């Protein structure tokens, strides 16, 4: 599983740790870092990224993406289950975060 984030190292670390605890091998994809949060002069709302985002992909997804062969039959039940475990655990951890 590849994790794609847009600037939130904390969110990326949380999802990567959750995947590891769920028994899913996760790597980080290309990430764009919002430098305005590093040199903060105002509030977090002043940065380019108001809401951190994370995406999840699997190796080889681009081989069939947006093609006629991109059908439900190409979805791996095993990968879907692994993704579900990792994301569910990450959301449970996020739900208990207080800061």
Coordinates of C-alpha atoms in Angstrom, one line a residue:
X1 CA 0.0 0.0 0.0
X2 CA 1.3 3.5 -0.9
X3 CA 0.2 6.5 1.2
X4 CA 0.0 9.8 -0.5
X5 CA -0.3 12.9 1.8
X6 CA -0.3 16.6 1.1
X7 CA 1.8 18.2 3.7
X8 CA 0.8 16.6 7.0
X9 CA 3.7 14.5 8.3
X10 CA 1.7 13.7 11.5
X11 CA -1.1 12.3 9.4
X12 CA 1.3 10.3 7.2
X13 CA 3.0 8.8 10.3
X14 CA -0.3 7.9 11.9
X15 CA -1.6 6.0 8.8
X16 CA 1.8 4.4 8.3
X17 CA 1.9 3.2 11.9
X18 CA -1.7 2.0 11.8
X19 CA -1.0 0.0 8.6
X20 CA 2.0 -1.6 10.2
X21 CA 0.0 -2.5 13.3
X22 CA -2.7 -4.0 11.0
X23 CA -0.1 -6.2 9.3
X24 CA -0.1 -4.2 6.1
X25 CA 3.2 -3.1 4.4
X26 CA 2.9 0.6 3.7
X27 CA 5.3 3.0 1.9
X28 CA 5.1 6.7 1.3
X29 CA 4.5 8.0 -2.2
X30 CA 5.5 11.4 -3.5
X31 CA 4.5 14.0 -1.0
X32 CA 4.1 17.8 -1.4
X33 CA 5.0 19.6 1.8
X34 CA 3.2 22.9 2.6
X35 CA 6.2 25.0 3.6
X36 CA 3.9 27.7 5.1
X37 CA 3.3 25.5 8.1
X38 CA 7.0 25.2 8.8
X39 CA 7.4 29.0 8.9
X40 CA 4.1 29.7 10.6
X41 CA 3.4 33.4 11.2
X42 CA -0.3 33.2 11.6
X43 CA -2.8 30.4 12.5
X44 CA -3.0 27.0 10.8
X45 CA -5.9 28.4 8.8
X46 CA -3.6 30.8 7.1
X47 CA -1.6 28.0 5.4
X48 CA -2.3 26.7 1.9
X49 CA -3.5 23.4 3.2
X50 CA -6.4 24.0 5.6
X51 CA -7.3 20.3 5.9
X52 CA -4.7 17.6 5.7
X53 CA -5.4 14.9 3.1
X54 CA -4.2 11.4 2.6
X55 CA -4.7 9.0 -0.3
X56 CA -4.0 5.3 -0.6
X57 CA -3.0 3.3 -3.7
X58 CA -1.6 0.0 -4.5
X59 CA 1.3 -0.8 -6.8
X60 CA 0.2 -1.2 -10.4
X61 CA -3.1 0.7 -10.1
X62 CA -2.2 2.9 -13.1
X63 CA -2.0 -0.1 -15.4
X64 CA -5.8 -0.3 -15.7
X65 CA -7.0 3.1 -14.3
X66 CA -9.5 4.8 -16.6
X67 CA -9.4 2.1 -19.2
X68 CA -12.0 -0.3 -20.4
X69 CA -10.3 -3.0 -18.4
X70 CA -10.8 -0.9 -15.2
X71 CA -13.7 -3.0 -13.9
X72 CA -14.8 -4.3 -10.5
X73 CA -13.3 -7.6 -11.4
X74 CA -9.8 -6.1 -11.2
X75 CA -10.2 -5.2 -7.5
X76 CA -8.3 -7.6 -5.3
X77 CA -10.4 -8.7 -2.3
X78 CA -7.2 -9.3 -0.3
X79 CA -5.9 -5.7 -1.0
X80 CA -9.4 -4.3 -0.2
X81 CA -9.4 -6.1 3.1
X82 CA -5.9 -5.0 4.0
X83 CA -6.8 -1.4 3.1
X84 CA -9.9 -1.6 5.2
X85 CA -8.0 -2.9 8.2
X86 CA -5.4 -0.2 8.0
X87 CA -7.8 2.7 7.4
X88 CA -10.2 1.5 10.1
X89 CA -7.4 1.4 12.7
X90 CA -6.1 4.8 11.6
X91 CA -9.6 6.3 12.0
X92 CA -9.9 4.7 15.5
X93 CA -6.6 6.3 16.5
X94 CA -7.6 9.7 15.0
X95 CA -10.9 9.4 17.0
X96 CA -9.1 9.2 20.3
X97 CA -6.6 12.0 19.5
X98 CA -7.2 15.1 21.7
X99 CA -4.8 17.6 20.1

